[in-house]
Amino acid sequence: MSTSHDPGTRPDPDEPDWAEVHGSAEFVELRRRLRRFVFPMTAVFLVWYLVYVLLADYAHGFMATKLVGDINVGLVLGLLQFVSTFVITSLYVRYADRKLDPLATSIRERVEGGAAK
Amino acid sequence: MSAIAAGVTGNNPALNIGIFAVFVAITLVVVFRASRNTKTAADYYAAGRAFTGPQNGIAISGDYLSAASFLGIAGAIALNGYDGFLYSIGFLVAWLVALLLVAELLRNTGKYTMGDVLAFRMRQRPVRAAAATSTLVVSFFYLLAQMAGAGGLVALLLGITNKTGQAVVIAAVGLIMIVYVLVGGMKGTTWVQIIKAALLITGALAMTIWVLAKFGFNLSSLLGGAVDAGGKTGEALLSPGKQYGATGTSKLDFLSLGLALVLGTAGLPHILMRFYTVPTAKEARRSVVWAIWLIGIFYLFTLVLGYGAGAIVGPEAIRAAPGKANSAAPLLAQALGGPVLLGLIAAVAFATILAVVAGLTITASASFAHDIYANIIKKDKLADKNAEVRVARITAVVIGIVAIVGGIVANGQNVAFLVALAFAVAASANLPTILYSLFWKRFNTSGALWSTYGGLVASIVLIVFSPAVSGKPATASTPSMIQGVDFHWFPLENPGIVSIPLAFFLGWLGTVLSKERRADKYAEMEVRALTGAGAEKATPH
């Protein structure tokens, strides 16, 4: 779908200078903000999921420990996987709304404003 | 106990068919209305990119919550307890990969297919061919598993036990699906998925409240009820290991499955394609958020329904019923609300197969028409853009017929491993290539081909030589697909633990072995991906 494939809609003279935008301070900051959030967060949820799977796989006795009535550690940890998924989702939405979207919008408007003369 | 089982097969199939017919009639009207605005390729493949985030989120949950999720997980929890619950956790956590790393960037850089994104800064033809091959393989396995399951469902819900009768029903389901896709395109398919998701989630909610009410809204007494009904092995239902804990190999198998589940979702082409049906990356994000909440809440329902089926229906009655584990949820519906609730749940189960198969068919046909026909065969010099959509429609019919024939041939076979295989292939062939393309500047054509084909071949070869295909006797709880011969040498049924790291490694190796560097295209792709500059806009109607 690159622009070279779509010459009808985006003639070359109007093509934005991608390398210039890519090197701009604003874009570098946007990329830093995105990566600073999504990479550590991905590591966190993957490690937490793997720990949980390994416990379920190799620590049956621990997971079967009863806490309240018939509710055991395994069930609580499993439900906590749901909770952590919902929490990370909400954190990301808040972060993206505040830190990513305004910056992305400003760069996009600059690029498209310059291109669509 | 056996009276209940007999009750399901003999129980008012006319009512079940009637309720299902109402669903088909309503969705057909919706699909025909949706088709009036389907003119261009963007309309047919991406519904004019005009769905809102919440609408698309509901449709994603409709696409994702297949019969395997609904009937399969509830049944697995009823019979194997905690191990069934583990599946649903992998299926849910996987969505964080899609949310954080894939959805928005993919929406900003692609047009209709996964191939659009993978080929963005590479040599177009080889990478598109690889992306289309992998899309077709994953979709075909997923499709076959859904259609083969339909046969068992027919036996269970309509009381049709002879193979010819089941073949007729499978063909009818396939034909209705083809009509949805041909007439409604992505827009019609999306509406079918939205309606189906609403029915499925509402039905599961009602049954969950009903089950909880029977146990005084006390989760602990529900679990206690399942333990009591489980008899000698009842206590084992509450902790992990009943299904996978037997040996060192089966434990490793479970770890392998867990990896494929969590990394496979964000590589499923029919899920990726749904992100193109919304106008912006922000709406793509909202759709994933909606999907995560709906799918998460639905899996919490299946936890209650699974243990509820174990407690109220009992594992013996479930094992004795046609369809075995898959009959847990329908049997529970009958025990709670009699034939009317059973009929509703039966109709929802059929609607589920229809909607998921339709989503897979449109994805596979789009990939063939857009990546292979328009970009490779016609080298993107297609004068008439309608020709591409025409090819997509023809492909959809062919895939629909393949699905019908495959479903009839595979009817009764143990093909449950096909869904796990689809996830393993998606996690091995697609996800490494997607992540490298989006985040690694140095990545190039050679790397993309190595990771895609390497992951594809590794996962399929390992499955073919696994115990899922040969070597386990018919008397085993999950017998091999082919009986009488034994050519397996790979000990695990799930290839993920080997094929996923291998594909990541091959992607790196293929990249560094090639001199191709396209820093300019990477700069363009990254700016587009992160900001949405120049992204495909919604078509106004």
Coordinates of C-alpha atoms in Angstrom, one line a residue, chain B residues 120-466:
Chain B
F120 CA 5.2 -1.8 3.3
R121 CA 9.0 -1.3 3.3
M122 CA 10.0 -4.6 1.6
R123 CA 10.1 -6.0 -1.9
Q124 CA 6.3 -6.3 -2.6
R125 CA 5.8 -9.5 -4.4
P126 CA 7.8 -12.1 -2.4
V127 CA 6.6 -10.7 1.0
R128 CA 3.0 -10.4 -0.1
A129 CA 3.1 -14.0 -1.4
A130 CA 4.5 -15.1 2.0
A131 CA 1.9 -13.1 4.0
A132 CA -1.0 -14.5 1.8
T133 CA 0.3 -18.1 2.1
S134 CA 0.4 -17.8 5.9
T135 CA -3.0 -16.1 6.0
L136 CA -4.6 -18.8 3.8
V137 CA -3.0 -21.6 5.9
V138 CA -4.1 -20.2 9.3
S139 CA -7.6 -19.4 8.0
F140 CA -8.0 -22.8 6.5
F141 CA -7.0 -24.7 9.7
Y142 CA -9.3 -22.4 11.8
L143 CA -12.1 -22.8 9.2
L144 CA -11.8 -26.6 9.1
A145 CA -11.9 -26.9 12.9
Q146 CA -15.1 -24.8 13.0
M147 CA -16.9 -26.7 10.3
A148 CA -15.9 -30.1 11.7
G149 CA -17.3 -29.1 15.0
A150 CA -20.5 -28.2 13.3
G151 CA -21.2 -31.9 12.6
G152 CA -21.0 -32.8 16.3
L153 CA -23.2 -29.8 17.2
V154 CA -25.9 -31.0 14.7
A155 CA -25.9 -34.4 16.3
L156 CA -26.2 -32.8 19.7
L157 CA -28.8 -30.1 19.1
L158 CA -30.9 -31.4 16.2
G159 CA -30.9 -35.1 17.0
I160 CA -29.5 -35.9 13.5
T161 CA -27.1 -38.8 14.1
N162 CA -26.6 -40.2 10.5
K163 CA -23.7 -38.8 8.5
T164 CA -25.8 -37.9 5.5
G165 CA -28.2 -35.8 7.5
Q166 CA -25.3 -34.1 9.2
A167 CA -23.7 -33.4 5.8
V168 CA -26.9 -31.7 4.6
V169 CA -26.9 -29.5 7.6
I170 CA -23.2 -28.6 7.3
A171 CA -23.8 -27.7 3.6
A172 CA -26.8 -25.6 4.5
V173 CA -24.7 -23.7 7.2
G174 CA -21.9 -23.2 4.6
L175 CA -24.3 -21.9 2.0
I176 CA -25.9 -19.4 4.3
M177 CA -22.4 -18.2 5.2
I178 CA -21.4 -17.8 1.5
V179 CA -24.5 -15.6 1.0
Y180 CA -23.6 -13.4 4.0
V181 CA -20.0 -12.9 2.6
L182 CA -21.0 -12.4 -1.1
V183 CA -23.9 -10.1 -0.5
G184 CA -22.8 -8.2 2.6
G185 CA -19.0 -8.1 2.3
M186 CA -17.2 -6.9 5.4
K187 CA -20.1 -4.7 6.5
G188 CA -22.7 -7.5 6.4
T189 CA -20.2 -9.9 8.1
T190 CA -19.5 -7.4 10.8
W191 CA -23.2 -6.9 11.6
V192 CA -23.7 -10.7 11.8
Q193 CA -20.9 -10.8 14.3
I194 CA -22.3 -7.9 16.3
I195 CA -25.7 -9.6 16.5
K196 CA -24.2 -12.9 17.4
A197 CA -21.9 -11.4 20.1
A198 CA -24.9 -9.6 21.7
L199 CA -26.9 -12.9 21.7
L200 CA -24.0 -15.0 23.0
I201 CA -23.0 -12.6 25.8
T202 CA -26.6 -11.9 26.9
G203 CA -27.4 -15.6 26.9
A204 CA -24.3 -16.4 28.9
L205 CA -25.0 -13.6 31.4
A206 CA -28.6 -14.9 32.0
M207 CA -27.3 -18.4 32.5
T208 CA -24.5 -17.2 34.8
I209 CA -26.9 -15.3 37.1
W210 CA -29.3 -18.3 37.1
V211 CA -26.5 -20.7 38.1
L212 CA -25.2 -18.3 40.8
A213 CA -28.7 -17.8 42.2
K214 CA -29.0 -21.6 42.7
F215 CA -25.9 -21.4 44.9
G216 CA -26.9 -18.3 46.9
F217 CA -24.5 -16.1 44.8
N218 CA -21.6 -17.8 46.6
L219 CA -18.7 -18.9 44.4
S220 CA -17.4 -21.2 47.0
S221 CA -20.6 -23.2 47.3
L222 CA -20.7 -23.5 43.5
L223 CA -17.2 -25.0 43.5
G224 CA -18.3 -27.2 46.4
G225 CA -21.3 -28.4 44.3
A226 CA -19.0 -29.2 41.4
V227 CA -16.6 -31.2 43.7
D228 CA -19.5 -33.1 45.2
A229 CA -21.0 -34.0 41.8
G230 CA -17.5 -35.0 40.6
G231 CA -17.4 -37.9 43.0
K232 CA -13.9 -39.4 43.7
T233 CA -12.0 -37.1 41.4
G234 CA -14.1 -34.1 42.2
E235 CA -11.6 -32.4 44.4
A236 CA -9.1 -32.4 41.5
L237 CA -11.4 -30.0 39.5
L238 CA -10.3 -27.1 41.7
S239 CA -6.6 -27.1 41.0
P240 CA -4.5 -27.3 37.9
G241 CA -3.1 -30.6 36.5
K242 CA -6.1 -32.8 36.0
Q243 CA -5.7 -32.7 32.2
Y244 CA -2.1 -31.7 31.7
G245 CA -0.4 -32.7 34.9
A246 CA 0.2 -36.4 34.2
T247 CA 3.7 -36.5 32.9
G248 CA 6.7 -34.2 32.3
T249 CA 5.9 -34.2 28.6
S250 CA 2.3 -33.2 29.1
K251 CA 3.4 -30.3 31.4
L252 CA 5.8 -29.1 28.7
D253 CA 2.9 -29.4 26.2
F254 CA 0.9 -27.2 28.4
L255 CA 3.6 -24.5 28.5
S256 CA 3.9 -24.7 24.7
L257 CA 0.1 -24.3 24.3
G258 CA 0.2 -21.3 26.8
L259 CA 2.8 -19.6 24.6
A260 CA 0.9 -20.1 21.4
L261 CA -2.3 -18.8 22.9
V262 CA -0.8 -15.6 24.3
L263 CA 1.3 -14.8 21.2
G264 CA -1.1 -16.2 18.5
T265 CA -4.1 -13.8 18.8
A266 CA -2.3 -10.7 17.5
G267 CA -1.2 -12.8 14.5
L268 CA -4.6 -14.1 13.5
P269 CA -5.3 -12.6 10.1
H270 CA -9.1 -12.5 10.6
I271 CA -8.6 -10.5 13.8
L272 CA -6.0 -8.1 12.2
M273 CA -8.3 -7.4 9.3
R274 CA -11.0 -6.2 11.7
F275 CA -8.8 -3.2 12.6
Y276 CA -9.2 -1.8 9.1
T277 CA -13.0 -1.4 9.6
V278 CA -12.7 1.7 11.8
P279 CA -11.8 5.2 10.6
T280 CA -8.7 5.9 12.8
A281 CA -6.1 4.3 15.0
K282 CA -7.8 5.8 18.1
E283 CA -11.0 3.9 17.1
A284 CA -8.9 0.8 16.6
R285 CA -7.6 1.2 20.2
R286 CA -11.2 1.7 21.5
S287 CA -12.3 -1.5 19.6
V288 CA -9.6 -3.5 21.4
V289 CA -10.5 -2.1 24.7
W290 CA -14.2 -3.0 24.2
A291 CA -13.1 -6.5 23.0
I292 CA -10.9 -7.0 26.0
W293 CA -13.7 -6.1 28.4
L294 CA -16.4 -8.2 26.6
I295 CA -14.1 -11.2 26.1
G296 CA -12.8 -11.0 29.7
I297 CA -16.3 -10.8 31.2
F298 CA -17.5 -13.6 28.9
Y299 CA -14.7 -15.9 30.1
L300 CA -15.7 -15.2 33.7
F301 CA -19.2 -16.3 32.7
T302 CA -17.8 -19.5 31.3
L303 CA -16.0 -20.2 34.5
V304 CA -19.4 -20.2 36.4
L305 CA -21.1 -22.1 33.5
G306 CA -18.4 -24.8 33.4
Y307 CA -18.5 -25.4 37.2
G308 CA -22.3 -25.0 37.1
A309 CA -22.6 -27.7 34.5
G310 CA -20.3 -29.9 36.5
A311 CA -22.4 -29.3 39.7
I312 CA -26.0 -29.3 38.2
V313 CA -25.7 -31.7 35.2
G314 CA -22.8 -33.8 36.5
P315 CA -19.7 -35.1 34.6
E316 CA -21.2 -38.5 33.9
A317 CA -24.2 -37.1 32.1
I318 CA -21.9 -34.8 30.1
R319 CA -19.6 -37.6 29.1
A320 CA -22.5 -39.8 28.1
A321 CA -24.1 -37.1 25.8
P322 CA -23.3 -36.9 22.1
G323 CA -20.6 -34.3 21.7
K324 CA -19.2 -35.1 25.2
A325 CA -17.5 -32.0 26.6
N326 CA -19.2 -29.7 24.0
S327 CA -22.6 -30.7 25.4
A328 CA -21.9 -29.2 28.9
A329 CA -23.3 -25.8 28.2
P330 CA -26.4 -27.0 26.2
L331 CA -27.2 -29.6 28.9
L332 CA -26.9 -26.9 31.6
A333 CA -29.2 -24.7 29.6
Q334 CA -31.8 -27.5 29.4
A335 CA -31.4 -28.3 33.1
L336 CA -32.0 -24.6 34.0
G337 CA -34.6 -23.4 31.5
G338 CA -36.0 -26.4 29.7
P339 CA -36.3 -26.7 25.9
V340 CA -36.8 -23.0 25.2
L341 CA -33.4 -22.0 26.8
L342 CA -31.8 -25.0 25.2
G343 CA -33.2 -23.9 21.8
L344 CA -31.8 -20.4 22.3
I345 CA -28.4 -21.6 23.3
A346 CA -28.4 -24.1 20.4
A347 CA -29.3 -21.2 18.0
V348 CA -26.5 -19.1 19.4
A349 CA -24.0 -22.0 19.0
F350 CA -25.0 -22.2 15.3
A351 CA -24.9 -18.5 14.9
T352 CA -21.4 -18.6 16.4
I353 CA -20.1 -21.0 13.8
L354 CA -21.7 -19.0 11.0
A355 CA -20.2 -15.7 12.1
V356 CA -16.7 -17.0 12.7
V357 CA -16.6 -18.9 9.4
A358 CA -17.9 -15.8 7.6
G359 CA -15.1 -13.7 9.1
L360 CA -12.5 -16.3 8.1
T361 CA -13.8 -16.6 4.6
I362 CA -13.8 -12.8 3.9
T363 CA -10.2 -12.6 5.3
A364 CA -8.9 -15.4 3.2
S365 CA -10.6 -14.2 0.1
A366 CA -9.4 -10.6 0.6
S367 CA -5.8 -11.8 1.0
F368 CA -6.0 -13.8 -2.2
A369 CA -7.6 -11.1 -4.2
H370 CA -5.6 -8.2 -2.8
D371 CA -2.2 -9.7 -2.2
I372 CA -2.0 -12.4 -4.8
Y373 CA -4.3 -11.4 -7.6
A374 CA -4.0 -7.6 -7.6
N375 CA -0.4 -7.1 -6.4
I376 CA 1.4 -10.2 -7.7
I377 CA -0.5 -11.5 -10.7
K378 CA -1.6 -8.1 -12.0
K379 CA 1.4 -6.3 -10.5
D380 CA -0.8 -3.6 -9.2
K381 CA -1.6 -2.5 -12.7
L382 CA -5.3 -3.3 -12.4
A383 CA -7.2 -0.7 -14.4
D384 CA -10.6 -1.7 -13.0
K385 CA -10.6 -1.8 -9.2
N386 CA -13.9 -3.7 -9.4
A387 CA -12.1 -6.6 -10.8
E388 CA -10.3 -7.1 -7.5
V389 CA -13.6 -7.3 -5.6
R390 CA -15.0 -9.6 -8.2
V391 CA -12.0 -11.9 -7.7
A392 CA -12.5 -11.7 -3.9
R393 CA -16.2 -12.7 -4.3
I394 CA -15.3 -15.7 -6.5
T395 CA -12.6 -16.7 -4.0
A396 CA -15.1 -16.5 -1.2
V397 CA -17.4 -19.0 -3.0
V398 CA -14.4 -21.3 -3.6
I399 CA -13.3 -21.1 0.1
G400 CA -16.9 -21.6 1.2
I401 CA -17.2 -24.8 -0.9
V402 CA -13.8 -26.0 0.5
A403 CA -15.1 -25.3 4.0
I404 CA -18.3 -27.3 3.3
V405 CA -16.4 -30.3 1.8
G406 CA -13.7 -30.1 4.5
G407 CA -16.4 -30.0 7.2
I408 CA -18.2 -33.0 5.8
V409 CA -14.9 -35.0 5.4
A410 CA -13.5 -34.1 8.8
N411 CA -16.9 -34.6 10.6
G412 CA -16.3 -36.8 13.6
Q413 CA -12.5 -36.6 13.3
N414 CA -10.6 -35.4 16.3
V415 CA -9.6 -32.0 14.9
A416 CA -9.6 -30.1 18.1
F417 CA -5.8 -29.6 17.7
L418 CA -6.5 -27.6 14.5
V419 CA -7.4 -24.5 16.5
A420 CA -4.3 -24.8 18.6
L421 CA -2.4 -25.3 15.4
A422 CA -3.9 -22.2 13.9
F423 CA -2.7 -20.2 17.0
A424 CA 0.7 -21.8 16.8
V425 CA 1.1 -21.0 13.1
A426 CA -0.1 -17.4 13.7
A427 CA 2.3 -17.0 16.6
S428 CA 5.2 -18.5 14.7
A429 CA 4.8 -17.2 11.1
N430 CA 2.9 -14.0 11.6
L431 CA 3.7 -12.3 14.9
P432 CA 7.5 -12.3 14.7
T433 CA 7.2 -10.8 11.2
I434 CA 4.7 -8.2 12.3
L435 CA 6.7 -7.1 15.3
Y436 CA 10.0 -6.9 13.4
S437 CA 8.4 -4.9 10.6
L438 CA 6.8 -2.4 13.0
F439 CA 9.7 -2.0 15.4
W440 CA 13.0 -3.1 13.9
K441 CA 14.6 -0.6 11.5
R442 CA 17.1 -3.1 10.1
F443 CA 14.5 -5.7 9.2
N444 CA 14.3 -6.5 5.5
T445 CA 12.7 -8.7 2.8
S446 CA 15.0 -11.6 3.5
G447 CA 14.2 -11.5 7.2
A448 CA 10.5 -11.3 6.5
L449 CA 10.6 -14.4 4.3
W450 CA 12.7 -16.4 6.7
S451 CA 10.5 -15.7 9.7
T452 CA 7.2 -16.2 7.8
Y453 CA 8.1 -19.4 5.9
G454 CA 10.4 -20.7 8.7
G455 CA 7.6 -20.3 11.3
L456 CA 5.0 -21.7 9.0
V457 CA 7.0 -24.8 8.0
A458 CA 8.4 -25.5 11.5
S459 CA 4.9 -25.4 13.1
I460 CA 3.3 -27.6 10.4
V461 CA 6.1 -30.1 10.3
L462 CA 6.2 -30.5 14.0
I463 CA 2.4 -30.9 14.1
V464 CA 2.4 -33.6 11.4
F465 CA 5.0 -35.6 13.3
S466 CA 3.3 -35.0 16.7

